[in-house]
Short mmCIF file of C-alpha atoms in Angstrom, two decimals:
data_model
loop_
_atom_site.label_atom_id
_atom_site.label_comp_id
_atom_site.label_asym_id
_atom_site.label_seq_id
_atom_site.Cartn_x
_atom_site.Cartn_y
_atom_site.Cartn_z
CA MET A 802 -0.07 -0.08 0.05
CA GLU A 803 2.66 2.46 0.89
CA THR A 804 4.65 1.67 -2.20
CA ARG A 805 1.43 2.26 -4.43
CA SER A 806 1.15 5.52 -2.69
CA GLN A 807 4.63 6.68 -3.29
CA GLU A 808 4.27 5.62 -6.85
CA HIS A 809 1.11 7.89 -7.07
CA ASP A 810 3.04 10.71 -5.58
CA ASN A 811 5.97 10.41 -7.74
CA LYS A 812 3.53 10.39 -11.12
CA LYS A 813 1.61 13.49 -9.47
CA PHE A 814 5.16 15.24 -8.93
CA ARG A 815 6.35 14.31 -12.33
CA ARG A 816 3.19 15.89 -13.96
CA HIS A 817 3.40 19.01 -11.86
CA LEU A 818 6.91 19.33 -12.96
CA ILE A 819 6.17 19.03 -16.42
CA GLU A 820 3.47 21.70 -16.29
CA ALA A 821 5.69 24.04 -14.41
CA LEU A 822 8.48 23.80 -16.85
CA GLY A 823 6.07 24.08 -19.66
CA PHE A 824 4.62 27.35 -18.14
CA ILE A 825 8.09 28.77 -17.46
CA VAL A 826 9.17 28.15 -20.91
CA LEU A 827 5.88 29.63 -22.60
CA PHE A 828 5.78 32.65 -20.18
CA PHE A 829 9.43 33.54 -20.83
CA GLY A 830 9.17 32.70 -24.48
CA ILE A 831 6.10 35.16 -24.88
CA PHE A 832 7.44 38.08 -22.67
CA GLY A 833 10.97 37.58 -23.67
CA TYR A 834 10.06 37.99 -27.37
CA ILE A 835 8.12 41.03 -26.77
CA GLY A 836 10.80 42.34 -24.37
CA HIS A 837 13.41 41.78 -27.00
CA VAL A 838 11.34 43.78 -29.72
CA MET A 839 10.23 46.47 -27.41
CA SER A 840 12.86 46.41 -24.62
CA LEU A 841 11.69 45.57 -21.12
CA PRO A 842 10.94 49.08 -19.70
CA ASN A 843 8.88 50.11 -22.74
CA MET A 844 6.95 46.62 -22.51
CA LEU A 845 6.09 47.24 -18.92
CA ASN A 846 5.00 50.68 -19.42
CA THR A 847 2.89 49.62 -22.55
CA ILE A 848 1.06 46.91 -20.47
CA MET A 849 0.24 49.50 -17.64
CA GLN A 850 -0.58 52.33 -19.96
CA THR A 851 -2.76 50.18 -22.14
CA SER A 852 -4.61 48.69 -19.25
CA TYR A 853 -5.34 52.15 -17.86
CA HIS A 854 -6.57 53.54 -21.08
CA LEU A 855 -8.81 50.61 -21.60
CA LEU A 856 -10.17 51.21 -17.95
CA LEU A 857 -10.97 54.71 -18.63
CA GLU A 858 -12.00 54.78 -22.23
CA THR A 859 -13.66 51.54 -22.99
CA VAL A 860 -14.41 49.71 -19.75
CA PHE A 861 -16.69 52.62 -18.29
CA TYR A 862 -18.10 53.52 -21.81
CA ILE A 863 -19.20 49.65 -21.99
CA MET A 864 -20.60 49.99 -18.48
CA GLY A 865 -22.50 52.92 -19.27
CA ILE A 866 -24.12 50.93 -22.08
CA THR A 867 -24.70 47.94 -19.87
CA VAL A 868 -26.32 50.07 -17.10
CA LEU A 869 -28.72 51.42 -19.76
CA SER A 870 -29.38 48.39 -21.60
CA GLY A 871 -30.06 46.37 -18.15
CA ALA A 872 -32.51 49.11 -17.28
CA LEU A 873 -34.23 48.82 -20.57
CA GLY A 874 -34.39 45.13 -20.55
CA SER A 875 -36.00 45.08 -17.02
CA LEU A 876 -38.59 47.48 -18.16
CA LEU A 877 -39.38 45.12 -21.25
CA VAL A 878 -39.75 42.13 -18.79
CA GLU A 879 -41.75 44.12 -16.00
CA PHE A 880 -44.39 45.24 -18.63
CA HIS A 881 -44.55 41.91 -20.54
CA ILE A 882 -42.83 43.07 -23.85
CA VAL A 883 -40.60 40.12 -23.61
CA ASP A 884 -43.73 37.70 -23.09
CA MET A 885 -45.26 39.09 -26.13
CA LEU A 886 -41.98 38.71 -28.23
CA GLU A 887 -41.64 35.24 -26.95
CA ARG A 888 -45.20 34.53 -28.07
CA LEU A 889 -44.39 35.82 -31.63
CA LEU A 890 -41.26 33.75 -32.14
CA ARG A 891 -42.39 30.48 -30.90
CA PRO A 892 -43.66 29.40 -34.24
CA LEU A 893 -40.17 29.85 -35.52
CA MET A 894 -38.57 27.85 -32.98
CA LYS A 895 -39.25 24.25 -34.17
CA PRO A 896 -38.54 24.66 -37.81
CA LEU A 897 -35.30 26.77 -37.45
CA TYR A 898 -33.78 25.25 -34.19
CA ASN A 899 -35.45 21.94 -33.66
CA LEU A 900 -36.63 23.51 -30.01
CA PRO A 901 -39.69 24.05 -28.25
CA GLY A 902 -41.39 27.47 -28.75
CA VAL A 903 -40.70 28.35 -25.08
CA SER A 904 -36.98 28.40 -25.71
CA ALA A 905 -37.44 31.72 -27.56
CA LEU A 906 -37.72 33.16 -23.99
CA GLY A 907 -34.10 32.11 -23.52
CA GLY A 908 -32.58 33.68 -26.65
CA ILE A 909 -34.38 37.03 -25.49
CA LEU A 910 -32.93 36.93 -21.91
CA THR A 911 -29.50 36.21 -23.10
CA PHE A 912 -29.77 38.83 -25.87
CA LEU A 913 -30.83 41.54 -23.06
CA SER A 914 -28.26 40.24 -20.31
CA ASP A 915 -25.45 37.55 -20.93
CA ASN A 916 -25.08 33.87 -21.59
CA PRO A 917 -25.65 32.35 -17.94
CA ALA A 918 -29.31 33.64 -18.29
CA ILE A 919 -30.24 30.75 -20.42
CA ILE A 920 -28.91 28.19 -17.60
CA THR A 921 -31.06 29.98 -14.88
CA LEU A 922 -34.03 29.39 -17.17
CA ALA A 923 -33.02 25.82 -17.94
CA GLN A 924 -32.87 24.95 -14.32
CA ASP A 925 -36.59 25.74 -13.90
CA ARG A 926 -38.93 22.70 -13.76
CA LYS A 927 -41.67 24.12 -15.64
CA PHE A 928 -39.52 25.23 -18.45
CA CYS A 929 -37.71 21.95 -18.82
CA THR A 930 -40.99 19.70 -19.27
CA PHE A 931 -41.04 21.04 -22.78
CA PHE A 932 -37.79 19.67 -23.86
CA LYS A 933 -35.94 16.24 -24.44
CA LYS A 934 -32.31 16.10 -23.03
CA TYR A 935 -30.63 16.73 -26.17
CA GLN A 936 -32.65 19.82 -26.82
CA LEU A 937 -32.03 21.12 -23.41
CA VAL A 938 -28.24 20.57 -23.74
CA SER A 939 -28.33 22.53 -26.97
CA LEU A 940 -29.65 25.55 -25.16
CA THR A 941 -26.08 26.09 -24.19
CA ASN A 942 -25.26 26.89 -27.76
CA PHE A 943 -28.44 28.51 -28.56
CA GLY A 944 -28.48 31.02 -25.69
CA THR A 945 -24.53 31.72 -25.98
CA ALA A 946 -25.08 32.73 -29.75
CA PHE A 947 -27.25 35.90 -28.24
CA GLY A 948 -25.23 36.79 -25.16
CA MET A 949 -24.60 40.35 -24.62
CA GLY A 950 -26.43 41.12 -28.21
CA LEU A 951 -28.07 44.24 -27.06
CA VAL A 952 -24.78 45.64 -25.47
CA VAL A 953 -22.89 44.73 -28.82
CA ILE A 954 -25.58 46.31 -31.07
CA ILE A 955 -25.78 49.53 -29.19
CA PHE A 956 -21.92 49.76 -28.95
CA MET A 957 -21.57 49.51 -32.59
CA ALA A 958 -24.49 51.80 -33.34
CA GLY A 959 -22.89 54.25 -31.23
CA LYS A 960 -19.76 54.26 -33.39
CA GLY A 961 -21.90 55.12 -36.17
CA HIS A 962 -22.54 51.77 -37.84
CA GLY A 963 -26.02 50.87 -36.99
CA SER A 964 -26.82 49.24 -40.15
CA GLY A 965 -23.61 47.10 -40.12
CA ALA A 966 -24.65 46.11 -36.73
CA MET A 967 -28.16 44.97 -37.95
CA ILE A 968 -26.76 42.94 -40.57
CA GLY A 969 -24.43 41.37 -37.92
CA LEU A 970 -27.54 40.36 -35.91
CA ALA A 971 -28.79 38.58 -39.00
CA GLY A 972 -25.53 36.85 -39.26
CA ALA A 973 -25.63 35.75 -35.55
CA ILE A 974 -29.13 34.20 -35.85
CA VAL A 975 -27.84 32.12 -38.90
CA GLY A 976 -24.69 31.29 -36.76
CA SER A 977 -27.06 30.22 -34.01
CA ILE A 978 -29.07 27.98 -36.15
CA VAL A 979 -25.84 26.21 -37.45
CA SER A 980 -24.42 25.89 -33.79
CA THR A 981 -27.63 24.54 -32.40
CA ARG A 982 -28.50 22.08 -35.19
CA ILE A 983 -24.90 20.75 -35.16
CA MET A 984 -25.06 20.14 -31.43
CA GLN A 985 -28.15 18.32 -31.40
CA ARG A 986 -27.04 16.00 -34.19
CA SER A 987 -23.54 15.30 -32.74
CA THR A 988 -25.11 14.69 -29.38
CA LEU A 989 -27.74 12.22 -30.69
CA LYS A 990 -25.11 10.42 -32.62
CA ARG A 991 -22.88 9.91 -29.81
CA TYR A 992 -25.59 9.46 -27.08
CA PRO A 993 -28.77 8.41 -28.56
CA GLU A 994 -30.19 7.71 -25.02
CA LEU A 995 -30.57 11.50 -24.68
CA ASP A 996 -33.64 11.34 -27.10
CA SER A 997 -35.95 11.18 -24.11
CA PRO A 998 -37.86 13.54 -21.86
CA VAL A 999 -35.85 15.56 -19.22
CA HIS A 1000 -36.49 14.36 -15.58
CA VAL A 1001 -37.65 17.51 -13.59
CA ASP A 1002 -37.99 15.81 -10.16
CA ASN A 1003 -34.81 17.81 -8.69
CA MET A 1004 -35.34 20.99 -10.38
CA GLN A 1005 -36.54 24.26 -8.82
CA GLU A 1006 -40.11 25.77 -9.53
CA GLU A 1007 -40.05 29.16 -11.10
CA GLU A 1008 -40.76 31.98 -8.83
CA VAL A 1009 -43.92 33.78 -9.74
CA LYS A 1010 -43.99 37.48 -9.04
CA ASP A 1011 -47.35 39.42 -9.14
CA SER A 1012 -46.81 43.14 -8.32
CA HIS A 1013 -49.62 45.17 -7.21
CA ASP A 1014 -47.69 48.49 -7.18
CA ASN A 1015 -48.55 51.33 -9.35
CA ILE A 1016 -47.10 52.04 -12.70
CA PHE A 1017 -44.53 54.65 -11.66
CA ILE A 1018 -43.25 52.37 -8.63
CA ARG A 1019 -42.91 49.45 -10.89
CA THR A 1020 -41.01 51.57 -13.55
CA LEU A 1021 -38.83 52.89 -10.84
CA ASN A 1022 -38.01 49.45 -9.39
CA ALA A 1023 -37.48 48.07 -12.83
CA ILE A 1024 -35.02 50.71 -13.89
CA LEU A 1025 -33.17 50.53 -10.65
CA ASP A 1026 -32.88 46.85 -10.51
CA GLY A 1027 -32.01 46.54 -14.18
CA GLY A 1028 -29.50 49.37 -13.89
CA LYS A 1029 -27.79 47.34 -10.98
CA THR A 1030 -27.63 44.26 -13.04
CA GLY A 1031 -25.90 46.40 -15.74
CA VAL A 1032 -23.28 47.62 -13.24
CA ASP A 1033 -22.60 43.85 -12.13
CA LEU A 1034 -22.09 42.99 -15.76
CA GLY A 1035 -19.76 46.08 -16.46
CA LEU A 1036 -17.81 44.98 -13.47
CA ALA A 1037 -17.61 41.50 -14.55
CA ILE A 1038 -16.10 42.36 -18.02
CA ILE A 1039 -13.12 44.32 -16.49
CA PRO A 1040 -10.72 41.48 -16.17
CA GLY A 1041 -11.39 40.24 -19.43
CA VAL A 1042 -10.96 43.61 -21.24
CA LEU A 1043 -7.99 44.64 -19.39
CA ILE A 1044 -5.94 41.38 -19.37
CA ILE A 1045 -7.11 39.89 -22.75
CA SER A 1046 -7.62 43.06 -24.71
CA THR A 1047 -3.93 44.31 -23.52
CA ALA A 1048 -2.41 40.81 -24.48
CA VAL A 1049 -4.17 40.99 -27.99
CA MET A 1050 -3.38 44.53 -28.72
CA MET A 1051 0.29 44.12 -27.92
CA LEU A 1052 0.40 41.09 -30.20
CA THR A 1053 -1.46 43.05 -32.94
CA ASN A 1054 -0.35 46.73 -32.88
CA GLY A 1055 2.97 47.93 -34.00
CA PRO A 1056 5.21 50.74 -32.64
CA GLY A 1057 4.04 54.46 -32.36
CA ALA A 1058 3.45 56.77 -35.11
CA ASP A 1059 7.07 57.78 -35.24
CA GLY A 1060 8.05 54.12 -35.78
CA ILE A 1061 9.83 53.73 -32.36
CA TYR A 1062 8.71 52.24 -29.22
CA ASN A 1063 7.92 54.74 -26.52
CA GLY A 1064 6.08 52.75 -23.81
CA GLU A 1065 2.99 54.47 -24.84
CA ALA A 1066 -0.53 52.71 -24.82
CA TYR A 1067 -1.60 50.44 -27.50
CA GLU A 1068 1.97 49.76 -28.92
CA GLY A 1069 2.79 46.33 -29.79
CA VAL A 1070 4.95 43.94 -31.69
CA GLY A 1071 2.58 43.34 -34.50
CA LEU A 1072 2.90 39.38 -34.41
CA LEU A 1073 -0.66 38.41 -35.12
CA PRO A 1074 -1.07 40.73 -38.36
CA ALA A 1075 2.22 39.16 -39.44
CA LEU A 1076 1.05 35.73 -39.25
CA ALA A 1077 -2.46 36.94 -40.51
CA ASP A 1078 -0.66 38.21 -43.74
CA LYS A 1079 0.53 34.77 -44.80
CA VAL A 1080 -3.07 33.59 -45.10
CA ASP A 1081 -4.66 36.97 -45.73
CA PHE A 1082 -6.53 35.86 -48.81
CA ILE A 1083 -8.76 33.37 -46.43
CA PHE A 1084 -9.89 36.38 -44.27
CA ARG A 1085 -10.31 38.73 -47.11
CA TRP A 1086 -12.70 36.20 -48.97
CA LEU A 1087 -14.36 34.68 -45.85
CA PHE A 1088 -14.76 38.09 -43.99
CA GLY A 1089 -13.98 40.86 -46.20
CA PHE A 1090 -11.12 42.15 -43.94
CA GLU A 1091 -9.18 44.78 -45.73
CA ASP A 1092 -6.52 44.94 -42.99
CA SER A 1093 -5.14 41.80 -41.07
CA ARG A 1094 -5.26 43.56 -37.66
CA LEU A 1095 -9.03 43.26 -37.73
CA ILE A 1096 -8.59 39.46 -37.26
CA ALA A 1097 -7.84 40.33 -33.70
CA PHE A 1098 -11.53 40.97 -32.64
CA PRO A 1099 -12.82 37.22 -33.42
CA ILE A 1100 -9.83 35.81 -31.83
CA THR A 1101 -10.71 37.92 -28.65
CA ALA A 1102 -14.42 37.36 -28.77
CA LEU A 1103 -13.58 33.71 -28.16
CA GLY A 1104 -12.72 34.58 -24.61
CA ALA A 1105 -14.99 37.55 -23.89
CA VAL A 1106 -16.96 39.81 -26.33
CA GLY A 1107 -16.53 42.51 -23.76
CA ALA A 1108 -12.78 42.24 -24.23
CA ALA A 1109 -13.25 42.43 -28.01
CA LEU A 1110 -15.42 45.56 -27.91
CA GLY A 1111 -12.48 46.99 -26.24
CA LEU A 1112 -10.57 46.72 -29.43
CA VAL A 1113 -13.11 48.57 -31.66
CA PRO A 1114 -12.20 52.15 -30.73
CA ASN A 1115 -8.60 51.56 -31.43
CA PHE A 1116 -9.45 50.19 -34.76
CA ALA A 1117 -11.41 53.35 -35.31
CA ASP A 1118 -8.70 55.54 -34.28
CA GLN A 1119 -6.36 53.49 -36.84
CA GLY A 1120 -8.96 54.13 -39.78
CA ILE A 1121 -9.39 50.50 -40.37
CA LEU A 1122 -12.98 50.02 -39.13
CA ASP A 1123 -15.64 50.18 -41.66
CA GLY A 1124 -19.15 48.77 -42.16
CA ASN A 1125 -18.36 45.39 -43.29
CA ALA A 1126 -15.98 44.78 -40.31
CA VAL A 1127 -18.63 46.16 -38.07
CA ALA A 1128 -21.10 43.68 -39.60
CA VAL A 1129 -18.78 40.79 -39.02
CA PHE A 1130 -17.74 41.91 -35.62
CA THR A 1131 -21.36 42.06 -34.55
CA ALA A 1132 -22.23 38.54 -35.97
CA MET A 1133 -19.15 36.74 -34.52
CA GLY A 1134 -19.08 38.81 -31.46
CA MET A 1135 -22.68 38.05 -30.69
CA CYS A 1136 -22.51 34.33 -31.73
CA TRP A 1137 -19.28 33.43 -29.88
CA SER A 1138 -19.70 35.98 -27.05
CA GLY A 1139 -16.82 34.27 -25.08
CA PHE A 1140 -18.10 30.90 -25.34
CA LEU A 1141 -14.85 29.41 -24.39
CA SER A 1142 -14.92 30.95 -21.07
CA THR A 1143 -18.57 29.96 -20.29
CA HIS A 1144 -19.45 26.81 -22.20
CA THR A 1145 -17.65 24.44 -19.68
CA ALA A 1146 -19.31 26.13 -16.59
CA MET A 1147 -22.75 26.26 -18.47
CA LEU A 1148 -22.79 22.52 -19.42
CA ASP A 1149 -21.22 21.66 -15.96
CA SER A 1150 -24.49 23.34 -14.26
CA LEU A 1151 -26.54 21.07 -16.54
CA LYS A 1152 -24.61 18.14 -15.52
CA TYR A 1153 -23.46 17.25 -18.85
CA ARG A 1154 -19.84 18.18 -18.97
CA ARG A 1155 -19.04 15.17 -21.13
CA LEU A 1156 -20.55 17.10 -24.01
CA ILE A 1157 -18.14 20.11 -23.94
CA SER A 1158 -16.18 18.87 -26.87
CA GLN A 1159 -19.39 18.67 -28.97
CA ALA A 1160 -20.75 22.14 -27.83
CA ILE A 1161 -17.37 23.84 -28.38
CA THR A 1162 -16.92 22.33 -31.90
CA ALA A 1163 -20.43 23.17 -33.04
CA HIS A 1164 -20.14 26.69 -31.60
CA THR A 1165 -16.83 27.44 -33.45
CA ILE A 1166 -18.50 26.40 -36.75
CA GLY A 1167 -21.59 28.51 -35.89
CA GLY A 1168 -19.43 31.51 -35.29
CA LEU A 1169 -17.54 31.26 -38.50
CA VAL A 1170 -20.70 30.78 -40.53
CA ALA A 1171 -22.08 33.79 -38.79
CA GLY A 1172 -19.19 36.12 -39.93
CA ILE A 1173 -18.96 34.77 -43.37
CA PHE A 1174 -23.02 35.07 -43.92
CA ALA A 1175 -22.65 38.62 -42.27
CA HIS A 1176 -19.75 39.62 -44.77
CA TRP A 1177 -21.62 38.45 -48.06
CA LEU A 1178 -24.93 39.92 -46.87
CA PHE A 1179 -23.10 43.17 -46.32
CA VAL A 1180 -21.65 42.81 -49.91
CA LEU A 1181 -25.12 42.05 -51.31
CA ILE A 1182 -26.88 44.88 -49.84
CA SER A 1183 -24.09 47.10 -50.82
CA LEU A 1184 -24.57 46.22 -54.40
CA ILE A 1185 -28.27 46.93 -54.32
#
């Protein structure tokens, strides 16, 4: 017994040693390369300056949008506009998504808030009685495709590209259909036993709220509660924007306007565009990107759409943001909406962690389809 325990400890030590060595090599390899190009003092100054400017110029701007959109979303729920929308969309759910009509409510809620809203709904007993198991699991892909949709559209419209944002919304819808359908097909193919009704014995009942307050009090409470939710969402995106956007910008941007490194905000080593230039014809044909730096947005959206939005003002300042880019950004930003950082937790909460690989593969394909569709729809509309 003691020998077996020692053998287990030795295996654990070797595994930890390999991980530690791998991390050290990767960490010093990346920062060593950046420091070699920019110099160590400039690299450190750029990291801190970029994070600071992103916090002041982007995060608080996005937080302002999330507060207002949160208040609007809460008003739509309070006065039953969401219920009416859900009833209108119900007939479309079965033919488009192979989902029960009530799932339209999940898409609306994630559009008004963020990805986890669909899981809160999916854990309700009454809601789940309409689903089979494979359909319930596919809600992870369906809901994620609309996460923070209202915030993304308002943000893009605020940059003067409202029409591009609406085209992007159409692309996100197409991507959501592809992602949800692929998820259902791959789930049934691997686990045919999931083609059975959901067991609701251990699920919670939905809390029914019936307010007798007057319209003014209901309006005031909805605005304040929704605004508070927006603040929470705005705070939640801070780590993603500061950490991911700073890293992506340093790998995407080049030196300052004078061609030298000064340790200022938004400088970088231009590694991602250099790699993208090798296959730029692919991104140009699929997404219509005229500048290889634009590929940074969908890459960032994989981890956090809030962080991806943090790149947009910099693209606008550089003069590389156009209507087509906004359409593709909106489509892929909404459809992916940081699914790599949320899919695992969402499926885990549904107790279907074994389906993570299928969900991620399906959603990756869905996001790519969303961007491609948005680009070619923009081209078609531009020709009319």
